[in-house]
Amino acid sequence: GVVVLLLLSILIARLWYLQVVRYEGLAARADQNRIAVVPIPPRRGEVTDRTGVVLARNYRDYTLTVVPAHIDKPMNDMLDELSTLVYLSPRERRRFNQLLGQSSRYAPTILRNNLNEIEASWFAAHSFKFPGVELQARWVREYPQGESAAHVIGYVGRISQADEQQLENEGRIGNYRGTHIIGKKGIEKTWEDTLHGQTGVEEVEVTASGRPVRVLSRKDPVPGMDLQLSIDIGLQQHAEAQFAGRRGALVAIEPSTGEELAFVSAPSFDPNLFVDGIDVENWRKLNESPDHPLINRPLFGTYPIGSTYKPFVALAALEM
C-alpha cells in the first residue's frame, strides 16, 4: 500500500508539474505543431495606358510546389511516380533540380506551372500519395501587348537571393512571404511598393501529418493599386512600326504638360519570357544579339545632342 501511494504521489506531482508549471511553454509548442500560418499573396496591381488599354494584368494559374524536407523517398523516384499523373518535361525537371540547389530544404520549390483544371483535379484526387507536394493557385503576371512598350513597363521575375537580402535590410521581407516574384525593370520595379499590395495570412489547424483540418482565422490580402500611365499605346505602336527592325530611340512629349506619350527603344523584347524565369536559349538570343534589345536606349544610350542644343545657345546669346 505504501509503495502504491508513493507511486501515485509521484504521478500526481508529475502531472501537476506538466499541467501547471510547464503549461505556457508546452501549450505554445502544441499550438505550433497544431496551427500552420499560411501567407496569402495579394493580387498585383494592373498597368494601363492613358486610354485604359491594359499593359500588364494577372490571371489565375495552378502550380505544383515541393517541400524537399517532407519528401519521404528519393527525389527522382518521386518525380518518376508523379509524372504518371502530371506531365513533367525534361526542361521542367532540370529547372526544378537547379532551384533545389538554390533554396532551403524547408522552402517550397516550384516544380510545374500552368496546370490546367483537368491536371489540377487529377492530382488533387491522388495528392495523398505525394506528401510534400502541394497544389496551389497563384496570380501570374501577363503582358498582353508583348514587345510594345516593354522598356517602359519592364517585367517581374523570381525573387533572387540579392532581392531577399535587400528586402530584409529594408524590413519588408515579411510582406513577401508566399510571393515568388518582384519587379525587376521599368515601371514594375520603380512602383513595386504600390503594385505589390499587402500579404494576407491564414491560420489553419493541421493534423500531425500536416494535412489541413479547418481555418481558425483569416486576414485577407490587400490588392496592389492600379497604375495609369501617360503613354498612348496606339501612338506607341505607330512609332515602333516606323523603325521596322532598325535600331534607335524615340520619345514623344506633350509640350504643355510634359507627359510622355510614346517611349520607344528599338528593337524591343517580350517581357512575358521573364515572368517564370527565362530559359537559356531565349536569354542567349537576347543577351548575345548585336542589336542589344535589352538596352533602354532613351535612358542609357549615348547620342550626339545635335539641334536640340541650339535653343540653349540662343538663350545664352539673349542673356549676354
CSV table of C-alpha atoms in Angstrom, one decimal:
chain,number,residue,atom,x,y,z
A,1,GLY,CA,0.0,0.0,0.0
A,2,VAL,CA,2.8,2.4,0.9
A,3,VAL,CA,4.5,1.7,-2.5
A,4,VAL,CA,1.3,2.3,-4.4
A,5,LEU,CA,0.7,5.6,-2.6
A,6,LEU,CA,4.3,6.6,-3.3
A,7,LEU,CA,4.0,5.9,-7.0
A,8,LEU,CA,0.6,7.6,-7.2
A,9,SER,CA,2.1,10.7,-5.4
A,10,ILE,CA,4.9,10.8,-8.0
A,11,LEU,CA,2.4,10.5,-10.8
A,12,ILE,CA,0.3,13.4,-9.4
A,13,ALA,CA,3.4,15.5,-8.8
A,14,ARG,CA,4.5,14.9,-12.4
A,15,LEU,CA,1.0,15.8,-13.8
A,16,TRP,CA,1.0,19.0,-11.7
A,17,TYR,CA,4.4,19.9,-13.0
A,18,LEU,CA,3.5,19.4,-16.6
A,19,GLN,CA,0.0,21.0,-16.5
A,20,VAL,CA,0.7,23.9,-14.1
A,21,VAL,CA,4.4,24.7,-14.1
A,22,ARG,CA,5.2,23.9,-17.7
A,23,TYR,CA,1.7,24.9,-19.1
A,24,GLU,CA,2.6,28.0,-21.0
A,25,GLY,CA,5.7,26.6,-22.8
A,26,LEU,CA,4.1,23.3,-23.7
A,27,ALA,CA,0.8,24.9,-24.8
A,28,ALA,CA,2.8,27.2,-27.1
A,29,ARG,CA,4.7,24.2,-28.6
A,30,ALA,CA,1.4,22.3,-29.1
A,31,ASP,CA,-0.1,25.3,-30.9
A,32,GLN,CA,2.9,25.5,-33.2
A,33,ASN,CA,2.5,21.8,-34.1
A,34,ARG,CA,-1.2,22.2,-34.5
A,35,ILE,CA,-1.5,25.6,-36.2
A,36,ALA,CA,0.1,26.4,-39.5
A,37,VAL,CA,0.4,30.0,-40.6
A,38,VAL,CA,-0.1,30.3,-44.3
A,39,PRO,CA,0.6,33.5,-46.2
A,40,ILE,CA,-1.8,34.7,-48.8
A,41,PRO,CA,-0.1,36.6,-51.6
A,42,PRO,CA,-2.0,39.7,-52.9
A,43,ARG,CA,-3.1,40.3,-56.5
A,44,ARG,CA,-0.6,42.6,-58.2
A,45,GLY,CA,-2.0,45.9,-59.5
A,46,GLU,CA,-2.6,46.3,-63.2
A,47,VAL,CA,-1.0,48.9,-65.5
A,48,THR,CA,-2.9,50.7,-68.2
A,49,ASP,CA,-2.2,53.4,-70.8
A,50,ARG,CA,-3.8,56.8,-70.8
A,51,THR,CA,-6.9,55.5,-72.6
A,52,GLY,CA,-7.4,52.4,-70.3
A,53,VAL,CA,-5.8,49.8,-72.5
A,54,VAL,CA,-4.3,47.1,-70.3
A,55,LEU,CA,-0.5,46.8,-70.5
A,56,ALA,CA,0.1,44.5,-67.5
A,57,ARG,CA,-2.5,42.2,-65.9
A,58,ASN,CA,-2.9,39.0,-63.9
A,59,TYR,CA,-4.6,35.6,-64.4
A,60,ARG,CA,-5.2,32.6,-62.1
A,61,ASP,CA,-3.0,29.6,-62.5
A,62,TYR,CA,-2.3,26.3,-60.8
A,63,THR,CA,1.2,25.3,-59.8
A,64,LEU,CA,2.9,22.3,-58.1
A,65,THR,CA,5.4,23.1,-55.4
A,66,VAL,CA,7.6,20.7,-53.4
A,67,VAL,CA,9.0,21.0,-49.9
A,68,PRO,CA,12.1,18.7,-50.1
A,69,ALA,CA,12.2,18.1,-46.3
A,70,HIS,CA,8.8,16.5,-46.4
A,71,ILE,CA,9.6,14.0,-49.2
A,72,ASP,CA,10.0,10.5,-47.7
A,73,LYS,CA,11.6,8.9,-50.8
A,74,PRO,CA,14.4,9.7,-53.3
A,75,MET,CA,13.5,12.8,-55.2
A,76,ASN,CA,13.9,11.2,-58.7
A,77,ASP,CA,11.7,8.3,-57.7
A,78,MET,CA,9.0,10.7,-56.5
A,79,LEU,CA,9.3,12.7,-59.8
A,80,ASP,CA,9.0,9.5,-61.9
A,81,GLU,CA,5.9,8.4,-60.0
A,82,LEU,CA,4.4,11.9,-60.2
A,83,SER,CA,5.0,12.1,-64.0
A,84,THR,CA,2.5,9.3,-64.5
A,85,LEU,CA,-0.2,11.7,-63.2
A,86,VAL,CA,1.1,15.1,-64.4
A,87,TYR,CA,3.3,15.6,-67.4
A,88,LEU,CA,6.8,16.9,-66.5
A,89,SER,CA,9.0,17.9,-69.4
A,90,PRO,CA,12.8,17.3,-69.2
A,91,ARG,CA,13.3,21.1,-69.1
A,92,GLU,CA,10.9,21.4,-66.1
A,93,ARG,CA,12.8,18.7,-64.3
A,94,ARG,CA,16.2,20.4,-65.0
A,95,ARG,CA,14.9,23.7,-63.8
A,96,PHE,CA,13.4,22.1,-60.6
A,97,ASN,CA,16.8,20.4,-59.8
A,98,GLN,CA,18.5,23.7,-60.3
A,99,LEU,CA,16.1,25.5,-58.0
A,100,LEU,CA,16.6,22.8,-55.3
A,101,GLY,CA,20.3,23.7,-55.1
A,102,GLN,CA,19.4,27.4,-54.6
A,103,SER,CA,16.8,27.2,-51.8
A,104,SER,CA,16.3,25.8,-48.4
A,105,ARG,CA,15.0,22.2,-47.8
A,106,TYR,CA,12.1,23.6,-46.0
A,107,ALA,CA,11.1,26.2,-48.6
A,108,PRO,CA,8.5,25.4,-51.3
A,109,THR,CA,10.1,25.0,-54.7
A,110,ILE,CA,8.1,25.3,-57.9
A,111,LEU,CA,8.0,22.1,-59.9
A,112,ARG,CA,5.4,22.8,-62.6
A,113,ASN,CA,3.4,25.8,-63.7
A,114,ASN,CA,0.4,26.4,-65.8
A,115,LEU,CA,-1.6,23.3,-64.9
A,116,ASN,CA,-5.0,23.2,-66.5
A,117,GLU,CA,-8.1,22.3,-64.4
A,118,ILE,CA,-8.1,18.7,-65.5
A,119,GLU,CA,-4.5,18.2,-64.4
A,120,ALA,CA,-5.1,20.0,-61.2
A,121,SER,CA,-8.2,18.0,-60.3
A,122,TRP,CA,-6.4,14.7,-61.2
A,123,PHE,CA,-3.5,15.5,-58.9
A,124,ALA,CA,-5.8,16.6,-56.1
A,125,ALA,CA,-7.6,13.2,-56.2
A,126,HIS,CA,-4.2,11.5,-55.8
A,127,SER,CA,-2.4,14.0,-53.6
A,128,PHE,CA,-2.4,11.7,-50.6
A,129,LYS,CA,0.2,9.6,-52.3
A,130,PHE,CA,2.7,12.6,-52.5
A,131,PRO,CA,3.4,14.1,-49.1
A,132,GLY,CA,5.4,17.3,-49.5
A,133,VAL,CA,3.9,18.1,-53.0
A,134,GLU,CA,1.2,20.8,-52.9
A,135,LEU,CA,-1.2,22.1,-55.5
A,136,GLN,CA,-1.5,25.9,-55.2
A,137,ALA,CA,-3.4,28.6,-57.1
A,138,ARG,CA,-1.5,31.7,-57.8
A,139,TRP,CA,-1.7,35.0,-59.7
A,140,VAL,CA,0.5,35.1,-62.9
A,141,ARG,CA,1.7,38.3,-64.5
A,142,GLU,CA,0.9,38.8,-68.2
A,143,TYR,CA,1.8,41.5,-70.7
A,144,PRO,CA,-0.8,41.4,-73.4
A,145,GLN,CA,0.9,44.0,-75.7
A,146,GLY,CA,4.0,41.8,-76.0
A,147,GLU,CA,7.1,43.7,-77.1
A,148,SER,CA,5.2,47.0,-77.3
A,149,ALA,CA,6.4,49.5,-74.6
A,150,ALA,CA,8.4,46.7,-72.9
A,151,HIS,CA,11.1,49.0,-71.8
A,152,VAL,CA,8.6,51.3,-70.1
A,153,ILE,CA,6.6,48.6,-68.3
A,154,GLY,CA,9.6,46.4,-67.5
A,155,TYR,CA,8.9,42.9,-66.1
A,156,VAL,CA,8.7,40.8,-63.0
A,157,GLY,CA,10.9,37.9,-62.2
A,158,ARG,CA,11.7,35.4,-59.4
A,159,ILE,CA,12.9,36.8,-56.2
A,160,SER,CA,16.7,36.2,-56.0
A,161,GLN,CA,18.9,36.0,-53.0
A,162,ALA,CA,20.1,39.5,-53.6
A,163,ASP,CA,16.4,40.6,-53.6
A,164,GLU,CA,15.7,38.8,-50.4
A,165,GLN,CA,18.7,40.4,-48.8
A,166,GLN,CA,17.6,43.9,-49.8
A,167,LEU,CA,14.0,43.2,-48.6
A,168,GLU,CA,15.4,42.0,-45.3
A,169,ASN,CA,17.6,45.1,-44.9
A,170,GLU,CA,14.6,47.3,-45.6
A,171,GLY,CA,12.4,45.4,-43.2
A,172,ARG,CA,9.9,44.4,-46.0
A,173,ILE,CA,10.7,40.7,-46.2
A,174,GLY,CA,7.5,39.8,-44.2
A,175,ASN,CA,5.3,41.3,-46.9
A,176,TYR,CA,6.8,38.9,-49.5
A,177,ARG,CA,6.0,35.6,-47.7
A,178,GLY,CA,4.4,33.3,-50.2
A,179,THR,CA,5.3,35.6,-53.1
A,180,HIS,CA,7.8,34.3,-55.7
A,181,ILE,CA,8.1,37.4,-58.0
A,182,ILE,CA,9.2,41.0,-57.7
A,183,GLY,CA,9.5,43.9,-60.1
A,184,LYS,CA,12.9,43.8,-61.9
A,185,LYS,CA,12.8,46.6,-64.5
A,186,GLY,CA,10.8,49.6,-65.6
A,187,ILE,CA,7.5,50.6,-64.0
A,188,GLU,CA,7.3,47.2,-62.4
A,189,LYS,CA,10.4,47.9,-60.4
A,190,THR,CA,10.0,51.6,-59.8
A,191,TRP,CA,6.5,51.3,-58.5
A,192,GLU,CA,7.0,47.9,-56.8
A,193,ASP,CA,5.6,49.0,-53.4
A,194,THR,CA,2.4,50.4,-55.0
A,195,LEU,CA,1.8,47.4,-57.3
A,196,HIS,CA,2.6,44.7,-54.8
A,197,GLY,CA,-0.1,45.2,-52.2
A,198,GLN,CA,-0.2,43.7,-48.7
A,199,THR,CA,0.2,40.0,-48.0
A,200,GLY,CA,-2.7,38.3,-46.0
A,201,VAL,CA,-2.4,35.4,-43.6
A,202,GLU,CA,-4.5,32.4,-42.7
A,203,GLU,CA,-4.2,30.3,-39.6
A,204,VAL,CA,-5.0,26.6,-40.4
A,205,GLU,CA,-5.4,23.8,-37.9
A,206,VAL,CA,-3.5,20.8,-39.2
A,207,THR,CA,-3.1,17.1,-38.3
A,208,ALA,CA,0.2,15.6,-37.2
A,209,SER,CA,0.9,14.7,-40.8
A,210,GLY,CA,0.4,18.3,-41.9
A,211,ARG,CA,-3.0,18.0,-43.6
A,212,PRO,CA,-5.4,20.9,-43.1
A,213,VAL,CA,-8.5,20.4,-40.9
A,214,ARG,CA,-10.1,23.8,-40.6
A,215,VAL,CA,-9.4,27.5,-40.9
A,216,LEU,CA,-9.1,29.2,-37.5
A,217,SER,CA,-8.6,32.8,-38.7
A,218,ARG,CA,-8.0,34.7,-41.8
A,219,LYS,CA,-6.7,38.2,-42.7
A,220,ASP,CA,-7.4,38.9,-46.4
A,221,PRO,CA,-4.6,40.3,-48.6
A,222,VAL,CA,-4.8,43.9,-49.8
A,223,PRO,CA,-4.5,44.0,-53.7
A,224,GLY,CA,-1.9,46.3,-55.2
A,225,MET,CA,-3.0,49.6,-56.6
A,226,ASP,CA,-3.5,50.0,-60.4
A,227,LEU,CA,-1.4,52.5,-62.3
A,228,GLN,CA,-2.4,54.6,-65.3
A,229,LEU,CA,0.5,55.8,-67.5
A,230,SER,CA,0.6,58.8,-69.7
A,231,ILE,CA,1.7,56.6,-72.6
A,232,ASP,CA,-0.7,56.3,-75.5
A,233,ILE,CA,-0.3,52.7,-76.7
A,234,GLY,CA,-1.7,53.5,-80.2
A,235,LEU,CA,0.8,56.2,-80.7
A,236,GLN,CA,3.5,54.0,-79.1
A,237,GLN,CA,2.8,51.1,-81.6
A,238,HIS,CA,2.7,53.5,-84.6
A,239,ALA,CA,6.1,55.0,-83.6
A,240,GLU,CA,7.5,51.5,-83.1
A,241,ALA,CA,6.4,50.5,-86.6
A,242,GLN,CA,8.4,53.3,-88.1
A,243,PHE,CA,11.7,51.6,-87.1
A,244,ALA,CA,10.9,48.4,-89.0
A,245,GLY,CA,13.7,46.3,-87.5
A,246,ARG,CA,16.2,49.2,-87.2
A,247,ARG,CA,17.9,50.3,-84.0
A,248,GLY,CA,17.0,53.6,-82.4
A,249,ALA,CA,15.1,55.6,-79.8
A,250,LEU,CA,12.1,58.0,-79.8
A,251,VAL,CA,10.4,59.9,-77.1
A,252,ALA,CA,7.2,61.9,-77.8
A,253,ILE,CA,6.3,64.5,-75.2
A,254,GLU,CA,3.2,66.7,-74.8
A,255,PRO,CA,4.8,70.2,-74.6
A,256,SER,CA,2.0,71.7,-72.5
A,257,THR,CA,2.2,69.1,-69.7
A,258,GLY,CA,5.5,67.3,-70.1
A,259,GLU,CA,3.7,64.0,-70.3
A,260,GLU,CA,5.4,61.2,-72.3
A,261,LEU,CA,3.0,59.9,-75.0
A,262,ALA,CA,5.4,57.4,-76.5
A,263,PHE,CA,8.7,56.0,-75.4
A,264,VAL,CA,10.4,53.8,-78.0
A,265,SER,CA,13.5,51.7,-77.7
A,266,ALA,CA,14.1,49.6,-80.8
A,267,PRO,CA,14.5,46.7,-81.0
A,268,SER,CA,12.4,45.5,-78.1
A,269,PHE,CA,11.8,42.2,-76.3
A,270,ASP,CA,8.9,40.2,-74.9
A,271,PRO,CA,8.6,40.7,-71.1
A,272,ASN,CA,6.5,37.5,-70.8
A,273,LEU,CA,9.6,35.5,-71.2
A,274,PHE,CA,10.9,36.6,-67.8
A,275,VAL,CA,7.8,36.0,-65.6
A,276,ASP,CA,8.6,32.4,-64.7
A,277,GLY,CA,12.3,32.6,-65.4
A,278,ILE,CA,13.7,32.9,-68.9
A,279,ASP,CA,15.2,29.8,-70.4
A,280,VAL,CA,18.8,29.6,-71.5
A,281,GLU,CA,18.1,29.7,-75.3
A,282,ASN,CA,16.0,32.9,-75.2
A,283,TRP,CA,18.4,34.5,-72.8
A,284,ARG,CA,21.3,33.8,-75.1
A,285,LYS,CA,19.4,35.2,-78.1
A,286,LEU,CA,18.6,38.5,-76.2
A,287,ASN,CA,22.0,38.8,-74.5
A,288,GLU,CA,24.2,38.0,-77.4
A,289,SER,CA,22.2,39.8,-80.1
A,290,PRO,CA,24.2,42.5,-81.9
A,291,ASP,CA,21.1,44.8,-81.7
A,292,HIS,CA,21.2,44.7,-77.8
A,293,PRO,CA,17.4,44.7,-77.4
A,294,LEU,CA,17.6,44.7,-73.6
A,295,ILE,CA,19.3,48.2,-73.5
A,296,ASN,CA,16.9,51.0,-72.8
A,297,ARG,CA,18.2,53.4,-75.4
A,298,PRO,CA,16.3,56.6,-74.5
A,299,LEU,CA,17.7,56.4,-70.9
A,300,PHE,CA,21.1,54.7,-71.3
A,301,GLY,CA,22.0,55.2,-75.0
A,302,THR,CA,24.7,57.8,-75.8
A,303,TYR,CA,23.9,60.0,-78.9
A,304,PRO,CA,25.1,63.4,-80.2
A,305,ILE,CA,22.8,66.1,-78.9
A,306,GLY,CA,22.5,67.8,-82.4
A,307,SER,CA,20.0,70.6,-82.9
A,308,THR,CA,18.3,70.0,-79.5
A,309,TYR,CA,21.2,72.1,-78.1
A,310,LYS,CA,20.5,75.2,-80.3
A,311,PRO,CA,17.7,76.7,-78.1
A,312,PHE,CA,20.2,76.8,-75.1
A,313,VAL,CA,22.8,78.6,-77.3
A,314,ALA,CA,20.1,81.1,-78.3
A,315,LEU,CA,19.1,81.6,-74.7
A,316,ALA,CA,22.7,82.2,-73.7
A,317,ALA,CA,23.1,84.7,-76.5
A,318,LEU,CA,20.0,86.6,-75.4
A,319,GLU,CA,21.2,86.6,-71.8
A,320,MET,CA,24.6,88.0,-72.9
